[in-house]
Coordinates of C-alpha atoms in Angstrom, one line a residue:
X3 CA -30.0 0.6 -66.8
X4 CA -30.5 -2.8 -68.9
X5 CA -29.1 -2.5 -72.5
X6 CA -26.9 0.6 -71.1
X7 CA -23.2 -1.5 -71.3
X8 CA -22.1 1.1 -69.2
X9 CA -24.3 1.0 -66.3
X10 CA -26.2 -2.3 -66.7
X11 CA -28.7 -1.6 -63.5
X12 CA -32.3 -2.5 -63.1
X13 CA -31.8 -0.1 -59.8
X14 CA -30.0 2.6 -58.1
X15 CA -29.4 2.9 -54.4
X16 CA -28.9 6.9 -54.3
X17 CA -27.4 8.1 -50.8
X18 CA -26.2 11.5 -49.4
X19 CA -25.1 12.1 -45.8
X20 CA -27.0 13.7 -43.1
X21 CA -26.2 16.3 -40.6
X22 CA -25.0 13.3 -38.6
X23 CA -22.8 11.8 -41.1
X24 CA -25.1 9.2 -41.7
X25 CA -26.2 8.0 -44.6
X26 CA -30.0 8.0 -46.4
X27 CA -30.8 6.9 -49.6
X28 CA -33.5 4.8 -51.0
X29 CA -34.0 2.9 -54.0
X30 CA -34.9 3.7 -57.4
X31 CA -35.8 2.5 -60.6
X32 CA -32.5 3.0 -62.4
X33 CA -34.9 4.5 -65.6
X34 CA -35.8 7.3 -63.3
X35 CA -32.3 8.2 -62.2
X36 CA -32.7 11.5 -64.1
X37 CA -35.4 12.9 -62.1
X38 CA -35.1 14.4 -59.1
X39 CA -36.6 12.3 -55.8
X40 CA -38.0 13.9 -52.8
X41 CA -36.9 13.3 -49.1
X42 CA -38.5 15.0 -46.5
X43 CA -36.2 17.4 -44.9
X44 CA -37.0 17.3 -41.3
X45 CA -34.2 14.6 -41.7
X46 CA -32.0 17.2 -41.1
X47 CA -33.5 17.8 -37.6
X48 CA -33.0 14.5 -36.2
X49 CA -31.2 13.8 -32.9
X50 CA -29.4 10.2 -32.9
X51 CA -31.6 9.2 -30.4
X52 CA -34.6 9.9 -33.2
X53 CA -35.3 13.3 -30.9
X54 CA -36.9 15.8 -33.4
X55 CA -35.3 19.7 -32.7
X56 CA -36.4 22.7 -34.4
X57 CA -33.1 22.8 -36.3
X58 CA -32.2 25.6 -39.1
X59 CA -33.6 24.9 -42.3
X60 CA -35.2 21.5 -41.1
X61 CA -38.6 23.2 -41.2
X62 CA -39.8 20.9 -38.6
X63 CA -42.5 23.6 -37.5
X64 CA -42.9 25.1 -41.2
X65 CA -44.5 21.9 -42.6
X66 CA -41.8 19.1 -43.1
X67 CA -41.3 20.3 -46.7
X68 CA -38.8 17.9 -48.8
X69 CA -35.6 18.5 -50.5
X70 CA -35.1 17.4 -54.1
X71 CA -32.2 14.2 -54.3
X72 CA -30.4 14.2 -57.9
X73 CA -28.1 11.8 -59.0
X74 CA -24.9 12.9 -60.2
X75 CA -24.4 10.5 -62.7
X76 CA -20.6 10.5 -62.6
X77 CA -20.9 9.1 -58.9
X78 CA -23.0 6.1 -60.3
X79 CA -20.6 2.9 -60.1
X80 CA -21.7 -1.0 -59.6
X81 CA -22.9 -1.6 -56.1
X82 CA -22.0 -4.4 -53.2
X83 CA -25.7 -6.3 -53.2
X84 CA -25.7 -7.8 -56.3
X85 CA -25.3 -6.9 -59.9
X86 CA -28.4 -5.3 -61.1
X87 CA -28.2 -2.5 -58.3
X88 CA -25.8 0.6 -59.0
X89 CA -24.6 2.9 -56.0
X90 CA -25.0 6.7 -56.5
X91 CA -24.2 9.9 -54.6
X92 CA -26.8 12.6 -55.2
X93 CA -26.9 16.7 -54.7
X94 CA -29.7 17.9 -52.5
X95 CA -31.8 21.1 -53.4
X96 CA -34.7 23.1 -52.3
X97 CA -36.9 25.5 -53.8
X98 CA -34.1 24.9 -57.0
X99 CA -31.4 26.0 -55.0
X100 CA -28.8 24.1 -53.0
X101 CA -29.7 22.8 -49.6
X102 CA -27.5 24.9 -47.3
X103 CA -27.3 22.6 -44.4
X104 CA -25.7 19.5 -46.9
X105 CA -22.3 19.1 -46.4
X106 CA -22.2 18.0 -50.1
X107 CA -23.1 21.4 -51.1
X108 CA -20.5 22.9 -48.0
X109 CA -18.4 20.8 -50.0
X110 CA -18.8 22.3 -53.8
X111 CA -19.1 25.7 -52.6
X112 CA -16.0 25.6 -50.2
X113 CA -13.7 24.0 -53.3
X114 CA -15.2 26.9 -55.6
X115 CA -14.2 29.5 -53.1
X116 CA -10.6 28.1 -53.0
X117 CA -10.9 28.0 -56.9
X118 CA -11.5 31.4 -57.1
X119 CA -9.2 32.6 -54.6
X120 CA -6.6 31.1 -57.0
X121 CA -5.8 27.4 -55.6
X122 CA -7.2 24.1 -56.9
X123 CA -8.1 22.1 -53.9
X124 CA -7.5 18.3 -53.3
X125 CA -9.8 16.6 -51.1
X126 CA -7.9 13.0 -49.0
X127 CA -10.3 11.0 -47.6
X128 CA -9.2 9.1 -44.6
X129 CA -12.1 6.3 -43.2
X130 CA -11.3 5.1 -39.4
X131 CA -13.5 3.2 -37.0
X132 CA -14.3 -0.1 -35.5
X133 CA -15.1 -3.2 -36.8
X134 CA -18.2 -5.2 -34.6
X135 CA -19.0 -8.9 -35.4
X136 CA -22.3 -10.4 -34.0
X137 CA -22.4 -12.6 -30.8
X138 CA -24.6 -15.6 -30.1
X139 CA -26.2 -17.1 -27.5
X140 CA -26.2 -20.5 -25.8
X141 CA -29.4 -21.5 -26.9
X142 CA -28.6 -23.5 -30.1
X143 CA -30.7 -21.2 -32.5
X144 CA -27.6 -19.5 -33.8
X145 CA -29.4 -15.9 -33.8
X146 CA -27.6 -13.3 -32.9
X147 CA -28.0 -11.5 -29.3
X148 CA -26.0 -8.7 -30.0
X149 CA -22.3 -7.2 -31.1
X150 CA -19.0 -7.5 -30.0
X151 CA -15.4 -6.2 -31.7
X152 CA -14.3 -7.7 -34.6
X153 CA -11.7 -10.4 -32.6
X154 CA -8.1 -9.6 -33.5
X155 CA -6.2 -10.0 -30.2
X156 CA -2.9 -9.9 -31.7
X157 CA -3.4 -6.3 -33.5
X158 CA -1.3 -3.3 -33.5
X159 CA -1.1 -0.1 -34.9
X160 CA 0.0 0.0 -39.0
X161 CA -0.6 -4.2 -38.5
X162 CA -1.5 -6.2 -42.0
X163 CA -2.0 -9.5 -42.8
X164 CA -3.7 -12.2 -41.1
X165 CA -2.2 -11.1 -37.1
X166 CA -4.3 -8.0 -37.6
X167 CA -7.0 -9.8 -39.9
X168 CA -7.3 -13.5 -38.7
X169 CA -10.5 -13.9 -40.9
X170 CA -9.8 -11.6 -43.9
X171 CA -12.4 -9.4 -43.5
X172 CA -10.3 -6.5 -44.5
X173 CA -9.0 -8.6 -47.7
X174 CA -12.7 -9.0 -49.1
X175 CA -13.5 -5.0 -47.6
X176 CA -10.4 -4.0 -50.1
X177 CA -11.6 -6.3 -53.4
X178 CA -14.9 -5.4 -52.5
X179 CA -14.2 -1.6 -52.7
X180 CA -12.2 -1.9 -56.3
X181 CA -14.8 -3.8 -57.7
X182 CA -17.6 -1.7 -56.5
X183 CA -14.9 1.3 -58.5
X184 CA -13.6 2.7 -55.3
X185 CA -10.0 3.1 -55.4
X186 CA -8.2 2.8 -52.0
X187 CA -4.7 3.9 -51.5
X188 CA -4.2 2.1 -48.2
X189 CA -5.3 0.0 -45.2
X190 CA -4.8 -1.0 -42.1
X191 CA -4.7 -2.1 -38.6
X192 CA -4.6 0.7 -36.1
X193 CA -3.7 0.9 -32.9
X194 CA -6.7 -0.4 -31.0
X195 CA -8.2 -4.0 -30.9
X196 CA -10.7 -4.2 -34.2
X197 CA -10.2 -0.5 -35.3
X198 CA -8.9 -0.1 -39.0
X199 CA -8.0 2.7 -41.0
X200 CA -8.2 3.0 -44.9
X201 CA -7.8 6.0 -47.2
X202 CA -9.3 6.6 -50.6
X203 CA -7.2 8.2 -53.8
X204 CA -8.1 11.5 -54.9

């Protein structure tokens, strides 16, 4: 928040990942980051298509209640917007208890199972997919008309450099990440026209 040296935001993007894997968030003032913020949890019962199903704990036919987002302020890092907006993960909870269905919570509760069963757990997180640039029409406006893959024709699998990354996309992805205080271990090309593969330290 202003005058903080630490965290110098006048907002916070907090985020947590769906059922899907996708992420919701919204923004907040970055004064209120340590109160709780409510999104409604029929989230949890949405189809990628939108379609909404009677899913467990979604209460989509028990009145659409909300969860409780709080940031965990160690997550809270400089974001990739601009400067005054911070980037922070938050823990969901309902009725003061964890939300079952967030696989944040899966998360915490799977590593303190393996904690007391005697182990400490490490958790690698490998990021894979497929890179899509916009396409343009004829029609001299220069608005895009849809997506296409990223164009690298001369990738291959483990590729670097500019055969794999003619535009050095994946250059400013990397600088991007370490100054947004994600720490990568390593990237690259895979096998597949436009797909990539990074992995973060843990």
């Amino acid at each position: 928040m202003p005058g903080d040296p630490h965290h110098p935001f006048d907002r916070v993007r907090v985020l947590w990942a769906d059922h899907l894997g996708l992420p919701r968030g919204k923004y907040i003032a970055a004064r209120n980051r340590s109160k709780p913020t409510g999104f409604c949890v029929t989230t949890f019962a949405m189809a990628y298509d939108r379609d909404l199903v009677p899913a467990p704990h979604a209460h989509l036919l028990t009145g659409l209640r909300d969860v409780d987002a709080l940031v965990e302020e160690s997550t809270l890092r400089p974001g990739w917007e601009d400067a005054r907006t911070g980037v922070a993960l938050c823990d969901l909870t309902i009725d003061g208890e964890p939300y079952p269905v967030s696989g944040r919570n899966a998360l915490k509760q799977a590593i303190a199972d393996w904690k007391a069963a005697g182990y400490d757990v490490k958790v690698g997180l490998e990021l894979e997919g497929y890179i899509l640039e916009p396409t343009f029409g004829n029609d001299g406006r220069h608005e895009p008309t849809g997506w296409q893959r990223f164009q690298n024709p001369r990738a291959m699998v483990y590729g670097t450099g500019p055969l794999g990354d003619p535009s050095g996309l994946l250059d400013e992805i990397w600088w991007t990440a370490d100054r947004c205080g994600f720490t990568l271990e390593s990237m690259n090309v895979e096998f597949d026209e436009s797909q990539v593969e990074l992995t973060l330290e843990y």
